[in-house]
Amino acid sequence: MHFDAGYFFGFVFHPPLALLRGLMTTVLTTFVSMAFGVLAGLFLSICGVSPWRAIRWVNTVYIFIFRGTPLLVQVIIIYFGLPYLINVDLFPQSVQLFGFISVGGAVVAGVTAFALHEAAYFSEIARAAIASVESGQWEAGRALGMTPGLVMRRIILPQAVRIMLPPLGNQINGMLKATSLLYLIAVPEMLFIADAVQSVNYKTLEVYLGVSVYYLALTTAWGYIQEALEKHYSKGFGLI
């Protein structure tokens, strides 16, 4: 057994079309999951700083469950366990979104699991960022006659977002790699395609090293984007 360098470089620089489609699936799944996860996490973080104990309790229990269990387990439970529990096929082979976009049910299940998981982590990121803003900012806004919601939107969040950006960028980086877990529910992302390729030609090491190069390229590219975003918004920005 020997390493086929020619095949490796060919796989990296002239990848099969299926691998490029898998790469697009990886990227789209990452950013759609993060978008929903950030929105849900922001809502949970506001619950976490609520003056009402019952609402804070909801946030605490949610974080306890989704941060305390492995993401892989969550994906399996949502895709296989949840439909079995309620006896409804939640994730059929093809799902119509908005009446004209058709995606695989496994993709929807994966995005759902990733978004719910990310919400728990981003909730803590956002809660800590909001809590780091000086209490005098709240008092100043209230003194100007602003409602609590307006103070949050116009004063607190613009300052908190600067603090959120670095850990949020790291979460996106991690999510790019976590999408490989979708392999277990047959989503055709990069790892799934790589496994299919190596099962035919038995170039296991060459194929998996090639896929590693693509993951490194994605995370490196995102690193530069994150750095640019942090630099651009280092002075903060306003929200409507």
Short mmCIF file of C-alpha atoms in Angstrom, two decimals:
data_model
loop_
_atom_site.label_atom_id
_atom_site.label_comp_id
_atom_site.label_asym_id
_atom_site.label_seq_id
_atom_site.Cartn_x
_atom_site.Cartn_y
_atom_site.Cartn_z
CA MET A 1 0.00 0.00 0.00
CA HIS A 2 1.38 3.40 -0.97
CA PHE A 3 0.20 7.00 -1.05
CA ASP A 4 -0.94 8.00 -4.55
CA ALA A 5 0.18 11.63 -4.71
CA GLY A 6 -1.07 12.04 -8.28
CA TYR A 7 -4.58 11.01 -7.34
CA PHE A 8 -4.50 13.19 -4.22
CA PHE A 9 -3.58 16.36 -6.12
CA GLY A 10 -6.04 15.51 -8.86
CA PHE A 11 -8.80 15.08 -6.27
CA VAL A 12 -7.95 18.43 -4.65
CA PHE A 13 -7.45 20.55 -7.79
CA HIS A 14 -9.86 18.74 -10.11
CA PRO A 15 -12.57 17.51 -7.75
CA PRO A 16 -15.60 15.56 -8.96
CA LEU A 17 -18.74 17.61 -9.44
CA ALA A 18 -20.46 15.74 -6.63
CA LEU A 19 -17.79 16.97 -4.19
CA LEU A 20 -18.35 20.58 -5.23
CA ARG A 21 -22.06 20.11 -4.66
CA GLY A 22 -21.23 18.63 -1.27
CA LEU A 23 -19.12 21.68 -0.50
CA MET A 24 -22.06 23.96 -1.35
CA THR A 25 -24.28 21.85 0.90
CA THR A 26 -21.74 22.23 3.71
CA VAL A 27 -21.55 26.02 3.33
CA LEU A 28 -25.30 26.59 2.94
CA THR A 29 -26.15 24.27 5.83
CA THR A 30 -23.67 26.11 8.03
CA PHE A 31 -24.96 29.60 7.37
CA VAL A 32 -28.66 28.75 7.37
CA SER A 33 -28.22 26.89 10.67
CA MET A 34 -26.27 29.79 12.14
CA ALA A 35 -28.85 32.35 11.00
CA PHE A 36 -31.70 30.53 12.72
CA GLY A 37 -29.51 29.68 15.70
CA VAL A 38 -28.49 33.31 16.21
CA LEU A 39 -32.09 34.54 16.04
CA ALA A 40 -33.26 31.89 18.51
CA GLY A 41 -30.23 32.46 20.73
CA LEU A 42 -30.81 36.21 20.81
CA PHE A 43 -34.39 35.62 21.92
CA LEU A 44 -33.19 33.18 24.59
CA SER A 45 -30.55 35.63 25.81
CA ILE A 46 -33.21 38.28 26.34
CA CYS A 47 -35.19 35.69 28.28
CA GLY A 48 -32.04 35.07 30.31
CA VAL A 49 -31.90 38.68 31.52
CA SER A 50 -35.66 38.95 32.06
CA PRO A 51 -36.84 40.20 35.46
CA TRP A 52 -39.33 37.30 35.56
CA ARG A 53 -37.95 34.12 37.07
CA ALA A 54 -40.17 31.78 35.00
CA ILE A 55 -38.81 33.18 31.74
CA ARG A 56 -35.21 32.93 32.99
CA TRP A 57 -35.97 29.32 33.97
CA VAL A 58 -36.98 28.48 30.38
CA ASN A 59 -33.65 29.82 29.14
CA THR A 60 -31.73 27.91 31.83
CA VAL A 61 -33.42 24.56 31.11
CA TYR A 62 -32.96 24.95 27.34
CA ILE A 63 -29.24 25.66 27.72
CA PHE A 64 -28.84 22.81 30.22
CA ILE A 65 -30.28 20.31 27.71
CA PHE A 66 -28.66 21.46 24.47
CA ARG A 67 -25.23 22.29 25.88
CA GLY A 68 -25.14 19.20 28.05
CA THR A 69 -25.77 16.62 25.32
CA PRO A 70 -23.63 15.84 22.23
CA LEU A 71 -24.62 17.42 18.94
CA LEU A 72 -24.47 14.00 17.27
CA VAL A 73 -27.05 12.66 19.73
CA GLN A 74 -29.30 15.66 19.05
CA VAL A 75 -29.12 15.10 15.29
CA ILE A 76 -30.05 11.42 15.68
CA ILE A 77 -32.90 12.12 18.12
CA ILE A 78 -34.40 14.85 15.93
CA TYR A 79 -34.12 12.90 12.68
CA PHE A 80 -34.96 9.40 13.89
CA GLY A 81 -36.46 9.73 17.36
CA LEU A 82 -38.82 12.69 17.08
CA PRO A 83 -40.87 11.38 14.11
CA TYR A 84 -41.09 7.99 15.86
CA LEU A 85 -42.21 9.61 19.11
CA ILE A 86 -45.07 11.61 17.58
CA ASN A 87 -45.76 9.08 14.79
CA VAL A 88 -45.50 11.72 12.05
CA ASP A 89 -43.04 11.73 9.14
CA LEU A 90 -41.52 15.15 9.86
CA PHE A 91 -38.66 14.77 7.40
CA PRO A 92 -39.80 13.04 4.20
CA GLN A 93 -37.37 12.42 1.35
CA SER A 94 -38.32 15.72 -0.27
CA VAL A 95 -39.60 18.84 1.51
CA GLN A 96 -41.11 21.86 -0.25
CA LEU A 97 -40.10 25.19 1.24
CA PHE A 98 -42.08 28.31 0.31
CA GLY A 99 -43.89 26.29 -2.32
CA PHE A 100 -41.03 26.12 -4.85
CA ILE A 101 -37.76 25.18 -3.11
CA SER A 102 -37.29 21.41 -2.77
CA VAL A 103 -34.76 20.10 -0.25
CA GLY A 104 -34.14 16.73 1.35
CA GLY A 105 -35.85 16.03 4.63
CA ALA A 106 -32.52 14.98 6.17
CA VAL A 107 -31.13 18.44 5.38
CA VAL A 108 -34.08 20.06 7.16
CA ALA A 109 -33.54 17.76 10.16
CA GLY A 110 -29.84 18.61 10.23
CA VAL A 111 -30.43 22.36 10.02
CA THR A 112 -33.05 22.08 12.78
CA ALA A 113 -30.66 20.20 15.06
CA PHE A 114 -27.76 22.55 14.36
CA ALA A 115 -29.89 25.67 14.86
CA LEU A 116 -31.30 24.43 18.17
CA HIS A 117 -27.80 23.49 19.34
CA GLU A 118 -26.31 26.80 18.26
CA ALA A 119 -29.12 28.76 19.94
CA ALA A 120 -28.02 27.40 23.33
CA TYR A 121 -24.43 28.54 22.81
CA PHE A 122 -25.25 31.89 21.26
CA SER A 123 -27.73 32.60 24.05
CA GLU A 124 -24.87 32.59 26.53
CA ILE A 125 -22.65 34.64 24.20
CA ALA A 126 -25.36 37.26 23.73
CA ARG A 127 -26.38 37.27 27.40
CA ALA A 128 -22.80 37.88 28.49
CA ALA A 129 -22.38 40.62 25.88
CA ILE A 130 -25.59 42.36 26.95
CA ALA A 131 -24.63 42.08 30.62
CA SER A 132 -21.22 43.64 29.88
CA VAL A 133 -22.82 46.91 28.77
CA GLU A 134 -22.74 49.36 31.68
CA SER A 135 -25.99 49.68 33.59
CA GLY A 136 -25.74 53.45 33.19
CA GLN A 137 -26.59 52.98 29.50
CA TRP A 138 -29.96 51.53 30.48
CA GLU A 139 -30.58 54.35 32.92
CA ALA A 140 -29.63 57.01 30.37
CA GLY A 141 -32.01 55.56 27.81
CA ARG A 142 -34.86 55.35 30.29
CA ALA A 143 -34.16 58.93 31.38
CA LEU A 144 -34.65 60.02 27.77
CA GLY A 145 -38.11 58.43 27.80
CA MET A 146 -37.25 55.34 25.77
CA THR A 147 -39.15 52.12 26.27
CA PRO A 148 -37.13 49.08 27.45
CA GLY A 149 -37.38 47.58 23.96
CA LEU A 150 -36.11 50.76 22.34
CA VAL A 151 -33.23 51.03 24.81
CA MET A 152 -32.27 47.45 23.98
CA ARG A 153 -32.47 48.02 20.21
CA ARG A 154 -30.89 51.47 19.96
CA ILE A 155 -28.36 51.52 22.79
CA ILE A 156 -27.57 48.11 24.26
CA LEU A 157 -27.48 45.79 21.23
CA PRO A 158 -25.25 48.02 19.04
CA GLN A 159 -22.63 47.94 21.80
CA ALA A 160 -23.14 44.27 22.60
CA VAL A 161 -22.77 43.16 18.97
CA ARG A 162 -19.11 44.23 18.96
CA ILE A 163 -18.51 41.89 21.88
CA MET A 164 -20.49 39.07 20.25
CA LEU A 165 -18.59 39.06 16.96
CA PRO A 166 -15.39 37.17 17.95
CA PRO A 167 -17.12 34.24 19.70
CA LEU A 168 -19.82 34.17 17.01
CA GLY A 169 -17.12 33.89 14.36
CA ASN A 170 -15.59 30.98 16.24
CA GLN A 171 -19.01 29.30 16.40
CA ILE A 172 -19.36 29.58 12.61
CA ASN A 173 -15.90 28.08 12.20
CA GLY A 174 -16.93 25.17 14.40
CA MET A 175 -20.21 24.73 12.55
CA LEU A 176 -18.39 24.38 9.21
CA LYS A 177 -16.69 21.31 10.64
CA ALA A 178 -19.73 20.04 12.56
CA THR A 179 -21.69 19.66 9.32
CA SER A 180 -19.68 16.48 8.73
CA LEU A 181 -22.02 14.85 11.28
CA LEU A 182 -24.75 14.99 8.62
CA TYR A 183 -22.95 12.09 6.99
CA LEU A 184 -24.73 9.80 9.47
CA ILE A 185 -28.19 10.79 8.19
CA ALA A 186 -27.16 10.52 4.53
CA VAL A 187 -26.98 14.23 3.70
CA PRO A 188 -24.70 14.55 0.63
CA GLU A 189 -22.19 16.94 2.20
CA MET A 190 -18.45 16.64 1.63
CA LEU A 191 -17.70 13.76 3.98
CA PHE A 192 -20.61 11.72 2.60
CA ILE A 193 -19.36 12.26 -0.98
CA ALA A 194 -15.79 11.43 0.04
CA ASP A 195 -16.90 8.17 1.60
CA ALA A 196 -18.81 7.26 -1.56
CA VAL A 197 -15.72 8.02 -3.71
CA GLN A 198 -13.28 6.01 -1.60
CA SER A 199 -15.65 3.06 -1.40
CA VAL A 200 -15.33 2.75 -5.18
CA ASN A 201 -11.61 3.34 -5.75
CA TYR A 202 -10.25 2.41 -2.28
CA LYS A 203 -8.09 5.56 -2.20
CA THR A 204 -9.09 6.09 1.41
CA LEU A 205 -6.16 8.15 2.66
CA GLU A 206 -5.93 10.28 -0.48
CA VAL A 207 -9.66 11.07 -0.49
CA TYR A 208 -9.96 11.91 3.20
CA LEU A 209 -6.82 14.03 3.13
CA GLY A 210 -8.25 15.81 0.10
CA VAL A 211 -11.49 16.54 1.96
CA SER A 212 -9.43 17.79 4.91
CA VAL A 213 -7.83 20.31 2.57
CA TYR A 214 -11.29 21.59 1.62
CA TYR A 215 -12.31 21.93 5.27
CA LEU A 216 -9.05 23.78 5.98
CA ALA A 217 -9.72 26.08 3.02
CA LEU A 218 -13.24 26.85 4.29
CA THR A 219 -12.16 27.58 7.85
CA THR A 220 -9.17 29.63 6.70
CA ALA A 221 -11.33 31.71 4.34
CA TRP A 222 -13.84 32.29 7.11
CA GLY A 223 -10.98 33.33 9.42
CA TYR A 224 -10.08 36.17 7.05
CA ILE A 225 -13.73 37.19 6.71
CA GLN A 226 -14.15 37.19 10.48
CA GLU A 227 -11.05 39.32 10.93
CA ALA A 228 -12.33 41.83 8.38
CA LEU A 229 -15.76 41.99 10.03
CA GLU A 230 -14.27 42.52 13.49
CA LYS A 231 -12.05 45.30 12.17
CA HIS A 232 -14.91 46.94 10.27
CA TYR A 233 -17.29 46.92 13.23
CA SER A 234 -14.71 47.62 15.91
CA LYS A 235 -16.37 50.98 16.59
CA GLY A 236 -19.86 49.48 16.71
CA PHE A 237 -22.86 50.14 14.52
CA GLY A 238 -26.44 51.20 14.95
CA LEU A 239 -29.62 49.16 14.80
CA ILE A 240 -32.97 50.49 13.72
#
